[in-house]
Structure formats: C-alpha cells, structure tokens
Coordinates of C-alpha atoms and ligand atoms in Angstrom, one line a residue:
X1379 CA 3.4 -20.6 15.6
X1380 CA 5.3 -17.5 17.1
X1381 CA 5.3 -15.0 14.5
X1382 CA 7.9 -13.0 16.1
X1383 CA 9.9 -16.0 15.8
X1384 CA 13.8 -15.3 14.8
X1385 CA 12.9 -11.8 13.5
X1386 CA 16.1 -10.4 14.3
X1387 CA 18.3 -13.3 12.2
X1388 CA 15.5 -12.8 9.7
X1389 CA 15.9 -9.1 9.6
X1390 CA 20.0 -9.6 9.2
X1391 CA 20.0 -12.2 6.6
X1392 CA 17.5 -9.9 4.6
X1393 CA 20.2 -6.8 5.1
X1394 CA 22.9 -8.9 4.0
X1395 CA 21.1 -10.1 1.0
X1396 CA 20.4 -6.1 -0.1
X1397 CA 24.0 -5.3 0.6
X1398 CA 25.1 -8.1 -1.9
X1399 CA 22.7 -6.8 -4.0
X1400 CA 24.5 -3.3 -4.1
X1401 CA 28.0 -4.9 -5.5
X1402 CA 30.3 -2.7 -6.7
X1403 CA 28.6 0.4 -6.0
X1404 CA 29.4 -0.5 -2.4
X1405 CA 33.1 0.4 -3.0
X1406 CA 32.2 3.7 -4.9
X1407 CA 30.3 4.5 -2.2
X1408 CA 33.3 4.0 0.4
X1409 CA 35.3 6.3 -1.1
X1410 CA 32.5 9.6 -1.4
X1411 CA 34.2 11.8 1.2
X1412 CA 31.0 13.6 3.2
X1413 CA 31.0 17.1 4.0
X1414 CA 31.4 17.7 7.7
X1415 CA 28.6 20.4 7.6
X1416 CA 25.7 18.2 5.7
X1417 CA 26.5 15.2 7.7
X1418 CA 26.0 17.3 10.9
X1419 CA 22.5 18.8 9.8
X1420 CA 21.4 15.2 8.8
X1421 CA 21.7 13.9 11.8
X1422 CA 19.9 16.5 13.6
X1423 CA 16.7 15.4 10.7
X1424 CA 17.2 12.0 12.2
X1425 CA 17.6 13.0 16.1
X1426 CA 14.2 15.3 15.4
X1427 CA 12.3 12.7 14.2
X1428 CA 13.4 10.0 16.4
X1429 CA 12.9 12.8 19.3
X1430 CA 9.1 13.6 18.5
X1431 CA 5.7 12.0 18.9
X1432 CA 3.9 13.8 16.8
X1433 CA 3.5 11.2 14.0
X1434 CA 2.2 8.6 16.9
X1435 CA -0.2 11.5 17.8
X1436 CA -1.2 11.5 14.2
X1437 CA -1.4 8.2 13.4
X1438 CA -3.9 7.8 16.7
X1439 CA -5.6 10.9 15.8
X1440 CA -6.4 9.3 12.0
X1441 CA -7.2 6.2 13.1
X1442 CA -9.4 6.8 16.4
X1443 CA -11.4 9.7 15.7
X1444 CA -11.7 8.9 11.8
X1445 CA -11.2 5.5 11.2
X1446 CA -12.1 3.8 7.6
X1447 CA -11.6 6.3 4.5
X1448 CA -12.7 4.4 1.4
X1449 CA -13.0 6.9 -1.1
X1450 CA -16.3 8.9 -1.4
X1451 CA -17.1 8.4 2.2
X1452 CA -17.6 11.0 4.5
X1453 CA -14.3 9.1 6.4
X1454 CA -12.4 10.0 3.6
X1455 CA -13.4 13.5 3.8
X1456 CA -12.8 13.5 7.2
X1457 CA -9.3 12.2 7.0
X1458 CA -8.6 15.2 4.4
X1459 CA -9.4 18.0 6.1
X1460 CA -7.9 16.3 9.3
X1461 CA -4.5 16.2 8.0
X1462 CA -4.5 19.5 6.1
X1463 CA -5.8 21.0 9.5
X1464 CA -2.6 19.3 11.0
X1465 CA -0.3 20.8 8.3
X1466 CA -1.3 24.4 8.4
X1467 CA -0.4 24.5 12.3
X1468 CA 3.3 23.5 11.2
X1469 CA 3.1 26.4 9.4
X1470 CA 3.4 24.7 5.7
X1471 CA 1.9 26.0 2.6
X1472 CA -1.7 23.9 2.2
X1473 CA -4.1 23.4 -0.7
X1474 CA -6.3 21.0 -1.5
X1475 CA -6.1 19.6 -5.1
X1476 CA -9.3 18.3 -6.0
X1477 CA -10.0 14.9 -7.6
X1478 CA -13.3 13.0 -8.3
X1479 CA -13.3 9.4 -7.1
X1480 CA -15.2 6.4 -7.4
X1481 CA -17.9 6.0 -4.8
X1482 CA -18.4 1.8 -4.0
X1483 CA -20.2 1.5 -0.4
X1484 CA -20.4 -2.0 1.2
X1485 CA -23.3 -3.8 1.7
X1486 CA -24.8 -7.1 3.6
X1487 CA -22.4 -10.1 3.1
X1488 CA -23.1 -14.0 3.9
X1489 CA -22.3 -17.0 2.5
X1490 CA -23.2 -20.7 3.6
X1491 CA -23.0 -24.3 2.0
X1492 CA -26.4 -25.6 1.5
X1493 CA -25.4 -29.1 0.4
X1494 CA -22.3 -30.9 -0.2
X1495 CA -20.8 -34.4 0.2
X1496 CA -21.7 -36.4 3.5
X1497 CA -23.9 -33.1 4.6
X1498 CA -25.8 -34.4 7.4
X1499 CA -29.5 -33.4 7.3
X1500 CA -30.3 -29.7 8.4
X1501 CA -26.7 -28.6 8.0
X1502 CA -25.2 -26.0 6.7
X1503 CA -22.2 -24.3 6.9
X1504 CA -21.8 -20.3 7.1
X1505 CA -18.7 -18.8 5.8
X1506 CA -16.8 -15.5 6.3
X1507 CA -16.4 -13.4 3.4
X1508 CA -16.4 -10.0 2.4
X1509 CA -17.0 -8.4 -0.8
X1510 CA -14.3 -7.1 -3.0
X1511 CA -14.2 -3.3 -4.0
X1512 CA -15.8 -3.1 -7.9
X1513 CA -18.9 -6.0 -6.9
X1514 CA -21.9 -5.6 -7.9
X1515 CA -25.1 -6.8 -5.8
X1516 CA -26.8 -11.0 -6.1
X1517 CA -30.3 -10.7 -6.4
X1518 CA -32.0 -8.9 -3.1
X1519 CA -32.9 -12.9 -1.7
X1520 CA -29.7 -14.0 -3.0
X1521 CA -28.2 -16.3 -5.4
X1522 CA -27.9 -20.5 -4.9
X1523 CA -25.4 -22.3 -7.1
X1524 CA -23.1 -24.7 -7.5
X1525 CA -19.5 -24.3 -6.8
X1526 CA -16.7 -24.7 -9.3
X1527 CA -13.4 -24.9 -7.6
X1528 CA -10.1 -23.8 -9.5
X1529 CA -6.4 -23.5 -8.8
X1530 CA -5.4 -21.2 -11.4
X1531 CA -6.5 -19.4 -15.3
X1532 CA -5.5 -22.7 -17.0
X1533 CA -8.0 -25.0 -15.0
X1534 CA -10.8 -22.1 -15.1
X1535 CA -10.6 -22.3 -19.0
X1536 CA -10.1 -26.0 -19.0
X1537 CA -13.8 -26.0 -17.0
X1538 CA -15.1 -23.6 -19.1
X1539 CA -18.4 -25.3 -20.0
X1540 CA -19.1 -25.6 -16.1
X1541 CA -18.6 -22.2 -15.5
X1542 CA -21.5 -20.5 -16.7
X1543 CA -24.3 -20.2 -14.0
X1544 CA -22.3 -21.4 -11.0
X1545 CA -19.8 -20.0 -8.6
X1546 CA -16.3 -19.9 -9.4
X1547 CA -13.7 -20.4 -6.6
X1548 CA -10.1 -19.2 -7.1
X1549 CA -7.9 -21.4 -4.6
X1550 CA -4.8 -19.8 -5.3
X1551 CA -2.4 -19.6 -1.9
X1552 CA -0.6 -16.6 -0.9
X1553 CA 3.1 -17.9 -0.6
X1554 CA 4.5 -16.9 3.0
X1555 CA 7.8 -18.6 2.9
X1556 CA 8.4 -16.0 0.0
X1557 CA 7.0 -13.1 2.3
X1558 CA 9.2 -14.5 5.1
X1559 CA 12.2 -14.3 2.8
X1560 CA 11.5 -10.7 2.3
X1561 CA 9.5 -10.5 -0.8
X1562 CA 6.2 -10.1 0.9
X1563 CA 5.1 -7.6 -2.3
X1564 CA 5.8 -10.3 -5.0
X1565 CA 4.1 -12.9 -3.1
X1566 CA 1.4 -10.7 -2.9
X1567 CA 1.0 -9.9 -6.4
X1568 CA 1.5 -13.5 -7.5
X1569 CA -1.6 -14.5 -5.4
X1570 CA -3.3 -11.0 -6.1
X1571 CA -3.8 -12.3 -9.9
X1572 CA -6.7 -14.2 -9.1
X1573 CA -8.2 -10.9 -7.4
X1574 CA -7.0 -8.4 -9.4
X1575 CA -8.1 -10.4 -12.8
X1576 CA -9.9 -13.7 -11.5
X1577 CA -13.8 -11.9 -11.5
X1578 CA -13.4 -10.4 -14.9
X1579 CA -12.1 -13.7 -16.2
X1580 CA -14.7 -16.0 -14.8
X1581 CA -17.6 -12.9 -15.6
X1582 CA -16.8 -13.6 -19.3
X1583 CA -17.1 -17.3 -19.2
X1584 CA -20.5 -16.6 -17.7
X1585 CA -20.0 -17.3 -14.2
X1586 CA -22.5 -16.4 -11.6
X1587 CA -20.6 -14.9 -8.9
X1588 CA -16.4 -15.5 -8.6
X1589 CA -15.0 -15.6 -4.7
X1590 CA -11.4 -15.5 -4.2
X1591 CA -9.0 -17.4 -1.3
X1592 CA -7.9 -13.7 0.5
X1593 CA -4.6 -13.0 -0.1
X1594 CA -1.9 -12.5 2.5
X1595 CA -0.7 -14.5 6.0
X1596 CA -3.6 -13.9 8.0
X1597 CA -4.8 -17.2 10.0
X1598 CA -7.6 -15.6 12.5
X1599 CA -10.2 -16.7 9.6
X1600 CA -10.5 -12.6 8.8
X1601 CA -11.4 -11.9 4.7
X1602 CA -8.9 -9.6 2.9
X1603 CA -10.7 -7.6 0.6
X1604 CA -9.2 -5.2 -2.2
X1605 CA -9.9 -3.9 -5.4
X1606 CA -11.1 -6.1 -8.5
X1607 CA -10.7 -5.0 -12.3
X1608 CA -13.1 -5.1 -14.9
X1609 CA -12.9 -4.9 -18.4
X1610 CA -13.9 -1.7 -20.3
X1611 CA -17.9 -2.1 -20.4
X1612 CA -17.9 -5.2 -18.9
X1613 CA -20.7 -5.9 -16.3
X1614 CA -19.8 -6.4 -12.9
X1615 CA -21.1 -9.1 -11.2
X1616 CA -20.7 -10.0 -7.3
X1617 CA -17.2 -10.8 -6.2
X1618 CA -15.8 -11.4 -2.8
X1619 CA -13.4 -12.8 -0.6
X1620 CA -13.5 -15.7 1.3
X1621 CA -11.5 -16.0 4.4
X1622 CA -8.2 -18.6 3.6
X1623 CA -9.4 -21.1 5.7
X1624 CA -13.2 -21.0 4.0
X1625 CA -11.6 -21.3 1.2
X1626 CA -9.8 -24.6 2.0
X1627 CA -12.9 -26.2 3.3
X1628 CA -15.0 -25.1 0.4
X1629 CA -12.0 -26.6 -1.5
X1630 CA -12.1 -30.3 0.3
X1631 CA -15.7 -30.6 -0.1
X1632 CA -15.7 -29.7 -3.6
X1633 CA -12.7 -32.3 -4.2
X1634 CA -15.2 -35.3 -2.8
X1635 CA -18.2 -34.3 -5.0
X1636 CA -21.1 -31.5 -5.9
X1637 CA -21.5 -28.2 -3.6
X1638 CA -23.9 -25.9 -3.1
X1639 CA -23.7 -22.4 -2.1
X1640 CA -26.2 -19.5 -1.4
X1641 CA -24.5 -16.4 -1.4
X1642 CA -26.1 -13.1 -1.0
X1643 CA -23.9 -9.3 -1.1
X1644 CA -25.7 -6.1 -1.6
X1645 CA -22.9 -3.8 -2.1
X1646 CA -23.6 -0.6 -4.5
X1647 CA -21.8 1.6 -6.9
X1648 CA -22.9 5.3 -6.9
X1649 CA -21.9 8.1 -8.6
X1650 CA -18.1 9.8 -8.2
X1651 CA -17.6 11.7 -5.4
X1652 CA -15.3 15.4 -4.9
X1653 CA -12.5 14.4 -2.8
X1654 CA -8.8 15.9 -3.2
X1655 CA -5.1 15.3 -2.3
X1656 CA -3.5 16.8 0.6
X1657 CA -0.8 19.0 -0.8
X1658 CA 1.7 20.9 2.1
X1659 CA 5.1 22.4 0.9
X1660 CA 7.6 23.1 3.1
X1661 CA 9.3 26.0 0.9
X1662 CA 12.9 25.6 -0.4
X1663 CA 15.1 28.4 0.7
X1664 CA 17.4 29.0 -2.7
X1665 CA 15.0 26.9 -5.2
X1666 CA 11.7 26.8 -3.8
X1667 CA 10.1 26.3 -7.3
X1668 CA 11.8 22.9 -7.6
X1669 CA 10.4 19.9 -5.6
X1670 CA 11.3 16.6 -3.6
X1671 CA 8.0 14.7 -3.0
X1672 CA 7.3 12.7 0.1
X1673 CA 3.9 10.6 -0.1
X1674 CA 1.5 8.3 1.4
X1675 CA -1.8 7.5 0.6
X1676 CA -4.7 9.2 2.8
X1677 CA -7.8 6.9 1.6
X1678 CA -8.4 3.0 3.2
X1679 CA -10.4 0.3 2.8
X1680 CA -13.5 0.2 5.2
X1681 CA -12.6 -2.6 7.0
X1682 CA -10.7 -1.1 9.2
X1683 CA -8.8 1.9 10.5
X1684 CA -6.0 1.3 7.8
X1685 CA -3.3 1.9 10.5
X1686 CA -0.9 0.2 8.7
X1687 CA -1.9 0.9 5.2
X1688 CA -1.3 3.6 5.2
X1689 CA -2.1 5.6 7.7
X1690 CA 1.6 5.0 8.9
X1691 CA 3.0 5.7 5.4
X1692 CA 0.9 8.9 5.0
X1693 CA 1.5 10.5 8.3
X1694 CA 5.1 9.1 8.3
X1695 CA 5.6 11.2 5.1
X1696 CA 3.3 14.2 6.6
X1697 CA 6.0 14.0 9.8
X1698 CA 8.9 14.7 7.3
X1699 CA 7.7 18.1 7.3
X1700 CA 6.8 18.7 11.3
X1701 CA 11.1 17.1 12.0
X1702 CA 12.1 19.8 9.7
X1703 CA 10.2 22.7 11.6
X1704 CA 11.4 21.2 15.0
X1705 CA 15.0 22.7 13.2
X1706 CA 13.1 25.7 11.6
X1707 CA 15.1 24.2 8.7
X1708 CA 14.6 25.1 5.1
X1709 CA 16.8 22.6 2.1
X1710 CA 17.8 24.2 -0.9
X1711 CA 14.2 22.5 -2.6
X1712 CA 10.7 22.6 -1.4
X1713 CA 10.0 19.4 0.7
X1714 CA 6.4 18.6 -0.9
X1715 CA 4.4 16.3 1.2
X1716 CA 1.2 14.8 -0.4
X1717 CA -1.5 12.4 0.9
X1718 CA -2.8 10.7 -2.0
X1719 CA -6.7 10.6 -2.4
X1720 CA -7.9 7.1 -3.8
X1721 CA -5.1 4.9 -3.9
X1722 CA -7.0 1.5 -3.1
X1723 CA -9.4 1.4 -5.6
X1724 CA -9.0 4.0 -8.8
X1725 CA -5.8 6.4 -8.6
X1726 CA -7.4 8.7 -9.7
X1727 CA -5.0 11.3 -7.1
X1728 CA -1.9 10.5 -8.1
X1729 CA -3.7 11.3 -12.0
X1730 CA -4.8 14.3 -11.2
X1731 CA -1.4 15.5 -9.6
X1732 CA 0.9 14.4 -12.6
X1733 CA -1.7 15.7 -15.1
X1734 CA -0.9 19.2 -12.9
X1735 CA 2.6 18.9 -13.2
X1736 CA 2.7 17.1 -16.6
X1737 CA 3.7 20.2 -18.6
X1738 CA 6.9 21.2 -15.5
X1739 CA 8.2 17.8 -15.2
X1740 CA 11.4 19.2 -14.6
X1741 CA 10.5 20.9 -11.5
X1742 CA 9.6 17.5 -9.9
X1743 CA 13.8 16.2 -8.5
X1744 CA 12.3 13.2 -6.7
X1745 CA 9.6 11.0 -5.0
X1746 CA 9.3 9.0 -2.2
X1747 CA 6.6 7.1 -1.1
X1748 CA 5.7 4.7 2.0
X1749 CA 3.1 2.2 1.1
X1750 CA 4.1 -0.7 2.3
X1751 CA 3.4 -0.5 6.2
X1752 CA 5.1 0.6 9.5
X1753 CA 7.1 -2.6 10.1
X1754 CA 10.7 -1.8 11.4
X1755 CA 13.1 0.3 9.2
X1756 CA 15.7 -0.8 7.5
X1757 CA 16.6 1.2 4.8
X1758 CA 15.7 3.1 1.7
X1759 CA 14.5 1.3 -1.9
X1760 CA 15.9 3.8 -5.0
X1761 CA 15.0 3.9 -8.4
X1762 CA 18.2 6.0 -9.3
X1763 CA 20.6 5.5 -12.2
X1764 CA 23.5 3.1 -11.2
X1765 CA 25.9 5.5 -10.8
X1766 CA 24.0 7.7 -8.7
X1767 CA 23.9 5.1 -5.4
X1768 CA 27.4 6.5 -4.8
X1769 CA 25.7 9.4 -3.8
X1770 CA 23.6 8.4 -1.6
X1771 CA 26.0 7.7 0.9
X1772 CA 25.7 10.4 3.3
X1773 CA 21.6 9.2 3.6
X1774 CA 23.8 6.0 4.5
X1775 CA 25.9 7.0 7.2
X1776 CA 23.3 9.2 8.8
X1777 CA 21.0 6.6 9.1
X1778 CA 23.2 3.7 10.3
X1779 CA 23.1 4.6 14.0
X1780 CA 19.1 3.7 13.9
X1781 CA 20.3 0.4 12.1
X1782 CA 18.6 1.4 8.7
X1783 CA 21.5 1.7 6.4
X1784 CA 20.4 -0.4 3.9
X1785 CA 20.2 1.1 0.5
X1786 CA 18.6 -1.0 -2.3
X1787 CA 18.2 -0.4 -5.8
X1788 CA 15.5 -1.5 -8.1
X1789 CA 14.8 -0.9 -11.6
X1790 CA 11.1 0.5 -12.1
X1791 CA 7.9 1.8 -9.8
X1792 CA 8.9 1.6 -6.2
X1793 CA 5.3 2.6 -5.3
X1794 CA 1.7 2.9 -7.3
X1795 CA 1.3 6.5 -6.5
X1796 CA 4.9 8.1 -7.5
X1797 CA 4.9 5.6 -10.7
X1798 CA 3.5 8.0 -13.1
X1799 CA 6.6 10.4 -12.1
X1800 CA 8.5 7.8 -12.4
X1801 CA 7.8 6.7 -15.4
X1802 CA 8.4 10.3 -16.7
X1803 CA 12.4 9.6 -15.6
X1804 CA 11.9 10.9 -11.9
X1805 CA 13.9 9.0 -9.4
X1806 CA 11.9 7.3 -6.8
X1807 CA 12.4 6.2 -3.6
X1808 CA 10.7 4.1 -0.5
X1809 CA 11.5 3.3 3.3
X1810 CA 12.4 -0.5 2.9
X1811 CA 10.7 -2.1 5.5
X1812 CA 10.1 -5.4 7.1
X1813 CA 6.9 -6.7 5.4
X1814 CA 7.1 -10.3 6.7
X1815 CA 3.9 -9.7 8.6
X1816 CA 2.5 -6.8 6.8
X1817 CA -0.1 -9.2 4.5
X1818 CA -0.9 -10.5 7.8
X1819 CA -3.2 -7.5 8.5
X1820 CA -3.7 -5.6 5.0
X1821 CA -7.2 -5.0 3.8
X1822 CA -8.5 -6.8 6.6
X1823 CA -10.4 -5.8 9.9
X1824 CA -7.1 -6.2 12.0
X1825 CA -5.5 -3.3 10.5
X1826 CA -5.8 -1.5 13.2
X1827 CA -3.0 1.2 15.5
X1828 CA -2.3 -2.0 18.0
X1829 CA -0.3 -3.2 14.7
X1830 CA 2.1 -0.3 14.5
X1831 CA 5.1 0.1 17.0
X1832 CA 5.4 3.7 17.6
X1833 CA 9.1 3.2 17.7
X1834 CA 9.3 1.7 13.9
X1835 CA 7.1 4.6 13.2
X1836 CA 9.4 7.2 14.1
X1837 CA 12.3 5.1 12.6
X1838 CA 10.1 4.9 9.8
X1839 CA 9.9 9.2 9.5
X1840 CA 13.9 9.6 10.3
X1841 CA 14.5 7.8 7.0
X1842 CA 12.1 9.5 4.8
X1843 CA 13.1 13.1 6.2
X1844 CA 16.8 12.3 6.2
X1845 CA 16.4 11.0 2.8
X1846 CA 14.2 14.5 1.5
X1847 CA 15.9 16.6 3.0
X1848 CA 19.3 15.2 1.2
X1849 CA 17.6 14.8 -1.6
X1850 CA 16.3 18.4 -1.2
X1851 CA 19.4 19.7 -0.3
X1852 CA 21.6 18.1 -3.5
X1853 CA 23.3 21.4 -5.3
X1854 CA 22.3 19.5 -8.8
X1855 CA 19.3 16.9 -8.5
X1856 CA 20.0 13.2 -9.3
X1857 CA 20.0 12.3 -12.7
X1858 CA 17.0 10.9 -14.4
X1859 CA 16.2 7.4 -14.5
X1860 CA 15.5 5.6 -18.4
X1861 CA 11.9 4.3 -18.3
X1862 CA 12.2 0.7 -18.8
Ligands
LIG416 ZN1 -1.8 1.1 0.5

C-alpha cells in the first residue's frame, strides 16, 4: 500500500473536521479586529522560522553525532549538554536543572518457537522482539514455556488458572483506520493498555514472562518498545514486544493447538542516574519574571535516534528561541524553552520543574509542548477557556499563509510533560500535527532523521514561536483553565 496515499484530501477533511469542531467561537473570532502593529511582528516570527535551517542543523546534529538518549545513558548526557551548548551561542540565559532518573539498560533479546502444531522435525521459528523499558532479566539460559494467547483483560482473567508459569501473549491490534482519521494518539492509547498495564496484570496471575503485539502502523516486522508499569513493590518480571506480525503467527499457531517458546532477555535495572532539564530563557522585555513555556522532550528510547520523538519536538521548541534572535526580538514575557529530561520512561523532569515552580504558579502564563512528531503542520491544539479562542485569532491569521490555521480546542493535558501545569489551571498548547504515520516509526529502530521533512520542521517551529511569542506578548495572560 502507498502510505502517502490521498494525504492531501486526508489532511483537508481532518482541517474541516477541527474547524467544525470550533463552532461558534469561529464567529467570535471573525469579528476580533487585529492590531496592524502585532500582526506585522508575527509574521516576521513566522518568515524567521520558515527562513532558517538551524532547527534542521539541530535536529541532524542530535541525531547523528548523539543518537539514542534513554535516560541514564551517557547519550542522554550527551544530548544535554549538546543542546544547552547550542542555546548559550543564541545568547539565552542557560542552567541546567538537575533531576535523578531511572537507569534501565538493554540487554540480549531472542525469542523462538520450539514446538507447535504441525512443527516439522528440527524446526523452529525465531521471532523479533525487543524488551520493554521496566523488564527484568529470564534466567541467564533462558526460560521455555508454553504460550497463552489473549485478546484483551477479560480473556486473561477468564484463563487465569493457565496463566501461571507460562507465557502470556497480549494480541491486542493497534487501530490504523482510527489513526488515519486523525486520532493516531487515541488509537495508540487504546492498544497501549496491554503495554502500559498488560505485564503487571499477567505478573500477578503468576505468569512467567508477558510479550505484547507492538503498538502502532509499522509493517517492516520492526518491535515497538516503550515503557511498562508496575505496581508499587511488585516484582518485575521479563516483558517485551513482539513485532505485529510475530505476534499474529504466534497467534495462528496457538489457535490450532499447544506452543512452545523459549525466550531469553537479559536487560538490567541499576541505580538512578544525575541527569537534568535543559532550561534557556529568552528574557521578557517589560515582565521578564513571568513566563510562556515552549517544550519537548530531550531523552529517547535506544532504539534509535528518536528523530521523530522528539528530537523534532525538542529542537522545534529550542528553535522558537534562535527565530526570535534572528529579530533581536524581546515579547513582553520571557519565552522559556525547556528540554525535558526522562519523558519515556519515569517523568521524573517535568517533576522536578513544577515542584520548582510549585510555590510561583502564577508566574507560569502558558505551555506548549510538541510531542507528537514532525509530520506536517496544521495548526495549534489549546487547552484555553472557551471564551478565550476568540483571542487567538491573530496566531490564526499569521499562520494561515503556511496553511496551518487550524486551531483546536480540547479539554485537559495536551501533552505528558506540561500536564502537571496544567492541571494547576495553566493553559496549554501543542502544534497539531499530522500523526497518520507517526506510530508508524515511534519507539522503533526506524525512527530515524530520513523520517522528518525539513520543511514540516520549520513549519513545525513557525507555529510554536508565532504562537509564544503571542502568547508572550498578551498585555494580560489568558485566563486559567478549571481542572477537570
Ligand atoms: Zn515522546
């Protein structure tokens, strides 16, 4: 199948949709007169960014000379004083705020059926896998048991007294048409479950060793790994991913009779490591004590060089900053960027940084965050109070001539790293993007820079630092959003 396929209709039927979503605050918003003046300085914001090349120099920079960044590795660290390096020659104000993260390393991975039905004699099959973030180790010579398939919680617990010993197999599918409609996130988080909760689950019914189908669109037989919760003082025990379409084999076999796996992962858990969030303010020039935040998250999975996730978002939001000193121009507020440390697999940054500001949350007007990859722009996502899209219109109209004028608004956490702010009443905002290929390439060893079109990157950084710097520039800051 072509995935490029009718993107364009695809891309217009999803702006429509977003529009209609807006309703009536679309004719509020036609009748907010913009001042000459601001409209003027944000489009030179958007002509800056779309001008420069500095994020794509970034972006390669992160990715080729650093690649992976799981937390705790020496990647990671890498990555950190990389981008802080990068920030101090723009001339912004750069500390380090430091955070202690988990430290999980990757081991040896393999996986093959031993026996199943119809097996001819001496064959086996090998499967491609990759542990989860969170697994512990199988025995050093690896563990062989049977293979309990299941399609969601309520067949697990309706095979309860077959769990214990074996291997549990969460089939669970990752739903594309919804990701092709545009709600690549929910699909994702409706076949995440058996990820995100699936190894705990089957752990306390006394399962061996719990591999998930991967999650997302990918069809080159690649794993998607990702982080797996347990419960407090629960003992881990191994937990991987098998790639979708060893998954669906395992799951045939198993439907015609007994199978047999040996499974072997040697991954380990050692102690937290010092790592930190990348903190650069760009100061405000009548309120500098009063901030808009811009984000991304500076840590990866190992997999791969985490082009797209989110080495895009993060330098994206890091290239705010470097359109406004093109203009040597200062907003009313401080433009903060921050590159969250361990997003993937604790959050323990984006702790840390509202535990700092916990006791000034009034000094915090706003938060944006890209997380969800470098597809093409086509608009913003706002957390805002209904009456406050009207003002959002000049954002709008400076952003329509690079075709992302979409505005959408959504009640609750637009991204896992401003939430905590946002749940304090801040309003939060994110690039919408198209996603329908994002989970295509997420957590696995394809996210790599090929996947990221330097052009939807720059798009990507027009929207953000038109968006800051209005946000920055407001005379009073948006109101504060009701936690739901
Ligand atoms: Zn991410």
């Amino acid at each position: 199948m072509n995935r490029r396929s009718g993107i364009l209709l695809a891309i217009a039927a999803g702006a429509a949709l977003s529009l209609g979503r807006l309703g009536a605050a679309a004719d509020a918003m036609a009748e907010t007169p913009v001042d000459p003046m601001l409209a003027a300085a944000l489009a030179r914001v958007r002509d800056a960014a779309m001008g420069s090349d500095w994020s794509w120099q970034r972006l390669q920079e992160l990715t080729d000379r650093v690649g992976p960044r799981l937390s705790g590795s020496p990647g990671h660290a890498a990555a950190i004083a990389q981008v802080a390096a990068a920030m101090r020659s723009l001339g912004a104000e750069v500390r380090l705020q430091p955070v202690k993260v988990p430290h999980w390393v990757r081991g040896e991975e393999r996986a093959e059926l031993i026996d199943y039905p119809g097996r001819p004699p001496g064959v086996t099959q090998t499967l491609h896998l990759t542990a989860l973030g969170g697994s512990s180790a199988t025995p050093a010579a690896g563990l062989s048991a049977r293979v309990i398939v299941v399609h969601d919680f309520d067949q697990l617990q309706a095979r309860s007294a077959q769990i214990p010993g074996n291997i549990v197999v969460f089939a669970m599918r990752f739903d594309q048409h919804l990701a092709d409609n545009g709600e690549a996130l929910p699909a994702y988080v409706q076949a995440g479950r058996s990820r995100f909760t699936g190894p705990s689950t089957a752990a306390a019914l006394g399962a061996a060793a719990v591999l998930v189908r991967s999650i997302g669109g990918a069809d080159y037989r690649l794993p998607h790994t990702g982080y797996t919760l347990w419960k407090e003082h629960q003992a881990p025990i191994p937990a991987a991913a098998l790639a979708a379409e060893d998954a669906d084999l395992v799951t045939r076999l198993a439907a015609q009779g007994p199978v047999t796996m040996h499974l072997l992962l040697t991954p380990k858990t050692l102690p937290d490591a010092d790592s930190a969030n990348v903190i650069a303010d760009w100061p405000g020039r009548e309120r500098p004590q009063e901030y808009v935040v811009v984000s991304g998250h500076l840590d990866s999975w190992d997999l791969a060089t985490g082009a797209t996730d989110d080495g895009a978002g993060v330098i994206a939001a890091a290239a705010v900053i470097q359109a406004l000193q093109q203009l040597d121009l200062h907003a009313r507020r401080t433009i903060r960027f921050i590159g969250w440390s361990n997003e993937e697999n604790g959050g323990r940054g984006h702790q840390a940084y509202f535990d700092s500001v916990r006791q000034a949350l009034d000094t915090q007007c706003a938060a944006i965050e890209s997380d969800l990859g470098a597809g093409h722009a086509l608009g913003i996502v706002a957390s805002v109070t209904p009456d406050a899209l009207a003002r959002l219109r000049p954002v709008l109209a400076a952003l329509a001539p690079i075709g992302a004028s979409v505005l959408e608004r959504r009640d609750g956490p637009v991204g896992t790293d401003i939430e905590p702010l946002q749940s304090a009443g801040v309003p939060g905002f994110a690039p919408l993007v198209d996603t329908r290929h994002y989970f295509d390439y997420h957590h696995t060893a394809a996210d790599t820079l090929d996947k990221v079109d330097p052009q939807d990157l720059r798009a990507q950084v027009a929207t953000m630092a038109v968006l800051a710097y209005y946000l920055a520039e407001l005379p009073e800051p948006l109101p504060r959003v009701a936690t739901p």
